[in-house]
Amino acid sequence: MKNRSDLPSIPQAAFDWYDEYAHGDIDRRTFIRRLSTLGVAGLTVSAVSSALLPNYAMAEQVSFNDPDITAKYIEIDAPSGHGKAGGYLVTPNKVTKDNPAPAVLVVHENRGLNPYIEDVARRLAKAGFVAFAPDALFPLGGYPGNDDEGRAMQKTLDREKILGDFTDAATYLKSQPITTDKLGVVGFCFGGYVSNQLAASWPEMINAAAPFYGTPPTADLQSIKGPLLLHFAELDQRVNATWPDYENALKTLGAQYEAHMYERVNHGFHNDSTARYDEKSAELAWQRTLDFFNQHLS
């Protein structure tokens, strides 16, 4: 949704309600009912909801058929999680066992491996990294094709087993002959939390973590070392409320971190499939992320 000039400005309340809906605090019916109370000239409930809900046709920046990369779905052993895990592996075509590249684990939001996250993995491969985006919903058959059902499915899974799947995915990446011994992780929303948690629980395995609007680790915080590159959205009250205590802990621990607050943008501003997307901030955050990985994983 890089260009929404066809719509009047969407009130901030609508973004806040969408955030509540996306994180399970209200159901879809309540979300739509609240939208109907806006009464903004030129905006209908249908127009607002279609702008806020994902349109994944808008999210592709790097094609599956890009000649510089190879993308495929794979299955791996995940003894720390659900026994088996699966996801989307994307490799630069120039990478071989004689010319390995650093790897980046990509962690999706709270709804499974949707097309936006797959595109993020392709963007990383296009930039020269071996990227793997596991699907937490793999034990249930994988991402179902829509976020509502995916969100409901992910809520039924044990979070510790999900973390185990991602940990084993990280181990898999590091063990591949086409990857170096350097591994980064980037995640969004729930994936931002997972990125923080992996950096805390497995500091020797994660060489650089770049969480986007993620909450702090819930365990092993005392072990976190960094480096961390943390991205926050100024209007994201829910996640931002957790940052002061997290930052104080990072300072106390002497962890290496860099944090950026992007002005006048909402939670999910990097996701270019909805009206929350802010092109300027998203591109700046992404370039910072690539520079960060190039610095710490090369």
CSV table of C-alpha atoms in Angstrom, one decimal:
chain,number,residue,atom,x,y,z
A,1,MET,CA,0.0,0.0,0.0
A,2,LYS,CA,2.6,2.5,-1.0
A,3,ASN,CA,0.1,4.9,-2.3
A,4,ARG,CA,-3.2,5.5,-0.5
A,5,SER,CA,-4.0,8.9,-2.2
A,6,ASP,CA,-7.4,7.4,-3.2
A,7,LEU,CA,-8.5,7.6,0.5
A,8,PRO,CA,-8.9,10.5,2.9
A,9,SER,CA,-6.8,10.4,6.0
A,10,ILE,CA,-7.7,7.5,8.3
A,11,PRO,CA,-8.3,8.6,11.9
A,12,GLN,CA,-5.7,7.4,14.4
A,13,ALA,CA,-8.5,5.6,16.4
A,14,ALA,CA,-9.0,3.2,13.5
A,15,PHE,CA,-5.3,2.2,13.6
A,16,ASP,CA,-5.5,1.8,17.4
A,17,TRP,CA,-8.6,-0.5,17.0
A,18,TYR,CA,-6.9,-2.5,14.3
A,19,ASP,CA,-3.9,-3.0,16.6
A,20,GLU,CA,-6.3,-4.3,19.3
A,21,TYR,CA,-8.0,-6.6,16.8
A,22,ALA,CA,-4.7,-7.9,15.3
A,23,HIS,CA,-3.4,-8.8,18.8
A,24,GLY,CA,-6.6,-10.5,19.9
A,25,ASP,CA,-7.9,-7.9,22.3
A,26,ILE,CA,-11.1,-7.5,20.3
A,27,ASP,CA,-12.8,-9.7,17.7
A,28,ARG,CA,-13.5,-8.8,14.1
A,29,ARG,CA,-17.2,-7.9,14.8
A,30,THR,CA,-16.2,-5.4,17.5
A,31,PHE,CA,-13.5,-4.0,15.2
A,32,ILE,CA,-16.0,-3.4,12.3
A,33,ARG,CA,-18.6,-2.0,14.7
A,34,ARG,CA,-16.2,0.6,16.0
A,35,LEU,CA,-15.2,1.5,12.5
A,36,SER,CA,-18.9,2.3,11.8
A,37,THR,CA,-18.8,5.0,14.4
A,38,LEU,CA,-16.1,7.1,12.7
A,39,GLY,CA,-18.4,9.1,10.4
A,40,VAL,CA,-15.5,10.7,8.5
A,41,ALA,CA,-16.4,12.3,5.3
A,42,GLY,CA,-15.4,10.2,2.3
A,43,LEU,CA,-14.7,7.1,4.4
A,44,THR,CA,-16.9,4.0,4.6
A,45,VAL,CA,-16.5,1.1,6.8
A,46,SER,CA,-15.6,-1.0,3.8
A,47,ALA,CA,-13.0,1.5,2.6
A,48,VAL,CA,-11.3,1.7,6.0
A,49,SER,CA,-11.3,-2.0,6.7
A,50,SER,CA,-10.0,-2.8,3.2
A,51,ALA,CA,-7.2,-0.3,3.7
A,52,LEU,CA,-6.2,-1.7,7.2
A,53,LEU,CA,-6.6,-5.4,6.4
A,54,PRO,CA,-3.7,-6.9,4.4
A,55,ASN,CA,-3.7,-6.9,0.7
A,56,TYR,CA,-0.7,-9.1,0.0
A,57,ALA,CA,-0.7,-8.4,-3.7
A,58,MET,CA,0.7,-5.0,-2.7
A,59,ALA,CA,3.6,-6.4,-0.7
A,60,GLU,CA,5.8,-8.0,-3.3
A,61,GLN,CA,9.1,-6.2,-3.8
A,62,VAL,CA,11.2,-9.1,-4.9
A,63,SER,CA,9.7,-11.7,-7.2
A,64,PHE,CA,9.8,-15.4,-6.5
A,65,ASN,CA,11.2,-15.7,-10.0
A,66,ASP,CA,14.0,-13.1,-9.5
A,67,PRO,CA,17.0,-14.5,-11.3
A,68,ASP,CA,19.4,-13.6,-8.4
A,69,ILE,CA,17.7,-15.9,-5.8
A,70,THR,CA,16.3,-19.3,-5.3
A,71,ALA,CA,13.3,-19.8,-3.0
A,72,LYS,CA,11.8,-23.0,-1.8
A,73,TYR,CA,9.8,-24.5,1.0
A,74,ILE,CA,11.7,-27.0,3.2
A,75,GLU,CA,11.1,-29.2,6.3
A,76,ILE,CA,13.6,-29.6,9.1
A,77,ASP,CA,13.9,-31.6,12.3
A,78,ALA,CA,12.9,-29.6,15.4
A,79,PRO,CA,13.5,-31.7,18.5
A,80,SER,CA,13.3,-28.6,20.7
A,81,GLY,CA,9.9,-27.7,19.4
A,82,HIS,CA,7.2,-29.7,17.6
A,83,GLY,CA,9.5,-32.4,16.2
A,84,LYS,CA,9.3,-31.1,12.7
A,85,ALA,CA,9.4,-27.5,11.4
A,86,GLY,CA,8.9,-26.0,8.0
A,87,GLY,CA,9.4,-22.7,6.3
A,88,TYR,CA,10.7,-20.7,3.4
A,89,LEU,CA,14.3,-20.8,2.5
A,90,VAL,CA,15.7,-18.2,0.1
A,91,THR,CA,19.4,-18.3,-1.1
A,92,PRO,CA,21.4,-15.9,-3.3
A,93,ASN,CA,22.4,-17.8,-6.4
A,94,LYS,CA,26.0,-16.7,-6.1
A,95,VAL,CA,26.3,-18.6,-2.8
A,96,THR,CA,28.0,-21.9,-2.7
A,97,LYS,CA,29.9,-24.0,-0.1
A,98,ASP,CA,33.1,-22.4,-1.4
A,99,ASN,CA,31.5,-19.0,-1.3
A,100,PRO,CA,29.2,-19.0,1.8
A,101,ALA,CA,27.1,-16.2,3.1
A,102,PRO,CA,25.9,-15.1,6.5
A,103,ALA,CA,22.4,-16.2,7.3
A,104,VAL,CA,19.3,-14.4,8.7
A,105,LEU,CA,16.4,-16.0,10.5
A,106,VAL,CA,13.1,-14.2,9.7
A,107,VAL,CA,10.3,-14.4,12.3
A,108,HIS,CA,6.8,-13.6,11.3
A,109,GLU,CA,4.0,-11.9,13.2
A,110,ASN,CA,1.3,-13.6,15.2
A,111,ARG,CA,-0.5,-15.2,12.2
A,112,GLY,CA,2.0,-17.5,10.5
A,113,LEU,CA,4.2,-17.3,7.4
A,114,ASN,CA,2.2,-14.9,5.2
A,115,PRO,CA,3.3,-13.5,1.8
A,116,TYR,CA,4.7,-10.3,3.3
A,117,ILE,CA,7.1,-12.3,5.5
A,118,GLU,CA,8.1,-14.4,2.5
A,119,ASP,CA,8.9,-11.2,0.6
A,120,VAL,CA,11.1,-10.0,3.5
A,121,ALA,CA,13.1,-13.3,3.2
A,122,ARG,CA,13.5,-12.7,-0.6
A,123,ARG,CA,14.6,-9.1,0.1
A,124,LEU,CA,17.3,-10.4,2.4
A,125,ALA,CA,18.5,-13.0,-0.1
A,126,LYS,CA,18.5,-10.3,-2.8
A,127,ALA,CA,20.9,-8.3,-0.4
A,128,GLY,CA,23.2,-11.3,-0.2
A,129,PHE,CA,22.0,-13.2,2.9
A,130,VAL,CA,20.8,-16.8,3.2
A,131,ALA,CA,17.3,-16.2,4.6
A,132,PHE,CA,15.0,-18.7,6.3
A,133,ALA,CA,11.5,-17.9,7.5
A,134,PRO,CA,10.0,-20.7,9.5
A,135,ASP,CA,6.2,-21.1,9.8
A,136,ALA,CA,5.0,-21.5,13.4
A,137,LEU,CA,1.8,-23.0,11.9
A,138,PHE,CA,3.6,-25.8,10.2
A,139,PRO,CA,2.4,-28.4,12.8
A,140,LEU,CA,-1.1,-27.4,12.0
A,141,GLY,CA,-0.7,-27.6,8.2
A,142,GLY,CA,0.9,-24.2,7.7
A,143,TYR,CA,-0.3,-20.6,7.0
A,144,PRO,CA,-4.0,-21.1,5.9
A,145,GLY,CA,-4.1,-18.3,3.4
A,146,ASN,CA,-5.7,-15.6,5.5
A,147,ASP,CA,-4.6,-13.8,8.6
A,148,ASP,CA,-7.7,-14.2,10.7
A,149,GLU,CA,-7.6,-18.0,10.6
A,150,GLY,CA,-3.8,-17.9,11.0
A,151,ARG,CA,-4.0,-15.7,14.1
A,152,ALA,CA,-6.6,-18.1,15.7
A,153,MET,CA,-4.4,-21.1,14.8
A,154,GLN,CA,-1.2,-19.6,16.3
A,155,LYS,CA,-3.0,-18.9,19.6
A,156,THR,CA,-3.6,-22.6,20.1
A,157,LEU,CA,0.1,-23.4,19.9
A,158,ASP,CA,2.5,-23.6,22.9
A,159,ARG,CA,4.8,-20.6,22.8
A,160,GLU,CA,7.7,-22.6,24.2
A,161,LYS,CA,7.4,-25.1,21.4
A,162,ILE,CA,7.2,-22.3,18.8
A,163,LEU,CA,10.5,-20.9,20.3
A,164,GLY,CA,12.0,-24.4,20.1
A,165,ASP,CA,11.1,-24.6,16.4
A,166,PHE,CA,12.8,-21.2,15.7
A,167,THR,CA,15.8,-22.2,17.8
A,168,ASP,CA,16.2,-25.4,15.8
A,169,ALA,CA,15.8,-23.4,12.6
A,170,ALA,CA,18.6,-21.1,13.7
A,171,THR,CA,20.8,-24.2,14.4
A,172,TYR,CA,19.9,-25.6,11.0
A,173,LEU,CA,20.9,-22.4,9.3
A,174,LYS,CA,24.3,-22.3,11.1
A,175,SER,CA,25.0,-25.9,10.1
A,176,GLN,CA,24.5,-25.4,6.4
A,177,PRO,CA,27.7,-25.6,4.2
A,178,ILE,CA,26.5,-22.5,2.2
A,179,THR,CA,26.4,-20.3,5.4
A,180,THR,CA,29.1,-18.8,7.5
A,181,ASP,CA,29.2,-19.0,11.3
A,182,LYS,CA,27.4,-15.7,11.5
A,183,LEU,CA,23.6,-15.6,12.1
A,184,GLY,CA,21.2,-12.7,12.4
A,185,VAL,CA,17.5,-12.6,13.3
A,186,VAL,CA,14.9,-10.1,12.2
A,187,GLY,CA,11.3,-10.2,13.4
A,188,PHE,CA,8.1,-8.2,13.3
A,189,CYS,CA,5.6,-7.8,16.2
A,190,PHE,CA,5.4,-11.3,17.7
A,191,GLY,CA,8.6,-11.9,15.6
A,192,GLY,CA,10.1,-8.9,17.3
A,193,TYR,CA,9.5,-10.5,20.7
A,194,VAL,CA,11.0,-13.8,19.4
A,195,SER,CA,14.1,-11.9,18.1
A,196,ASN,CA,14.6,-10.3,21.5
A,197,GLN,CA,14.1,-13.7,23.2
A,198,LEU,CA,16.5,-15.6,21.0
A,199,ALA,CA,19.1,-12.9,21.6
A,200,ALA,CA,18.6,-13.3,25.3
A,201,SER,CA,18.4,-17.1,25.5
A,202,TRP,CA,21.0,-18.0,22.9
A,203,PRO,CA,23.5,-15.1,22.8
A,204,GLU,CA,26.3,-17.3,21.5
A,205,MET,CA,24.2,-18.4,18.5
A,206,ILE,CA,22.6,-15.0,17.6
A,207,ASN,CA,25.2,-12.6,16.3
A,208,ALA,CA,22.9,-9.7,15.6
A,209,ALA,CA,19.1,-9.2,16.3
A,210,ALA,CA,16.9,-6.6,14.7
A,211,PRO,CA,13.4,-6.6,16.3
A,212,PHE,CA,10.7,-4.5,14.8
A,213,TYR,CA,8.2,-3.3,17.4
A,214,GLY,CA,8.8,-6.2,19.6
A,215,THR,CA,8.3,-6.6,23.4
A,216,PRO,CA,11.2,-7.6,25.7
A,217,PRO,CA,12.3,-11.2,26.4
A,218,THR,CA,10.3,-13.0,29.1
A,219,ALA,CA,13.2,-15.1,30.2
A,220,ASP,CA,17.0,-15.0,30.3
A,221,LEU,CA,17.2,-11.2,30.0
A,222,GLN,CA,20.3,-11.2,32.2
A,223,SER,CA,22.2,-13.1,29.5
A,224,ILE,CA,21.5,-10.7,26.7
A,225,LYS,CA,24.6,-9.1,25.1
A,226,GLY,CA,23.6,-7.8,21.7
A,227,PRO,CA,24.2,-6.3,19.3
A,228,LEU,CA,20.6,-5.3,19.0
A,229,LEU,CA,19.0,-2.9,16.5
A,230,LEU,CA,15.5,-2.0,17.8
A,231,HIS,CA,12.8,-0.3,15.7
A,232,PHE,CA,9.8,1.3,17.4
A,233,ALA,CA,6.8,3.2,16.0
A,234,GLU,CA,5.9,6.4,17.9
A,235,LEU,CA,2.2,5.7,17.9
A,236,ASP,CA,2.5,2.2,19.1
A,237,GLN,CA,1.5,2.7,22.8
A,238,ARG,CA,1.3,-1.0,23.7
A,239,VAL,CA,4.9,-1.9,22.7
A,240,ASN,CA,6.4,1.4,23.6
A,241,ALA,CA,5.2,1.1,27.2
A,242,THR,CA,7.6,-1.8,27.6
A,243,TRP,CA,10.6,0.0,26.3
A,244,PRO,CA,11.8,2.1,29.2
A,245,ASP,CA,12.2,-0.8,31.6
A,246,TYR,CA,13.8,-2.9,28.8
A,247,GLU,CA,16.2,-0.1,27.9
A,248,ASN,CA,17.2,0.3,31.6
A,249,ALA,CA,17.9,-3.4,31.8
A,250,LEU,CA,20.1,-3.3,28.6
A,251,LYS,CA,22.0,-0.3,30.1
A,252,THR,CA,22.5,-2.1,33.4
A,253,LEU,CA,23.7,-5.2,31.7
A,254,GLY,CA,26.1,-3.3,29.4
A,255,ALA,CA,24.4,-4.9,26.3
A,256,GLN,CA,25.2,-3.4,22.9
A,257,TYR,CA,22.1,-1.9,21.4
A,258,GLU,CA,20.8,0.9,19.2
A,259,ALA,CA,17.2,2.0,19.2
A,260,HIS,CA,15.2,4.1,16.8
A,261,MET,CA,11.8,5.7,17.3
A,262,TYR,CA,10.1,6.4,14.0
A,263,GLU,CA,7.9,9.5,14.2
A,264,ARG,CA,4.2,9.6,13.5
A,265,VAL,CA,3.9,6.0,12.4
A,266,ASN,CA,2.0,3.0,13.7
A,267,HIS,CA,2.8,-0.5,14.8
A,268,GLY,CA,3.4,-2.5,11.6
A,269,PHE,CA,4.7,0.5,9.6
A,270,HIS,CA,7.1,-1.8,7.8
A,271,ASN,CA,4.3,-4.1,6.5
A,272,ASP,CA,3.6,-2.7,3.0
A,273,SER,CA,0.3,-4.7,2.7
A,274,THR,CA,-1.8,-2.4,4.8
A,275,ALA,CA,-2.4,1.3,5.2
A,276,ARG,CA,-0.2,1.3,8.4
A,277,TYR,CA,2.7,1.2,6.0
A,278,ASP,CA,4.9,4.3,5.9
A,279,GLU,CA,7.2,4.1,3.0
A,280,LYS,CA,9.8,6.6,4.2
A,281,SER,CA,10.2,5.1,7.7
A,282,ALA,CA,10.0,1.5,6.4
A,283,GLU,CA,12.8,2.1,3.9
A,284,LEU,CA,14.9,3.9,6.4
A,285,ALA,CA,14.4,1.1,9.0
A,286,TRP,CA,15.2,-1.6,6.4
A,287,GLN,CA,18.3,0.1,5.2
A,288,ARG,CA,19.5,0.5,8.8
A,289,THR,CA,18.8,-3.3,9.2
A,290,LEU,CA,20.8,-4.3,6.2
A,291,ASP,CA,23.7,-2.0,7.2
A,292,PHE,CA,23.5,-3.5,10.7
A,293,PHE,CA,23.6,-7.1,9.4
A,294,ASN,CA,26.4,-6.2,7.0
A,295,GLN,CA,28.4,-4.7,9.9
A,296,HIS,CA,27.9,-7.6,12.4
A,297,LEU,CA,27.6,-10.6,10.2
A,298,SER,CA,30.2,-10.1,7.5
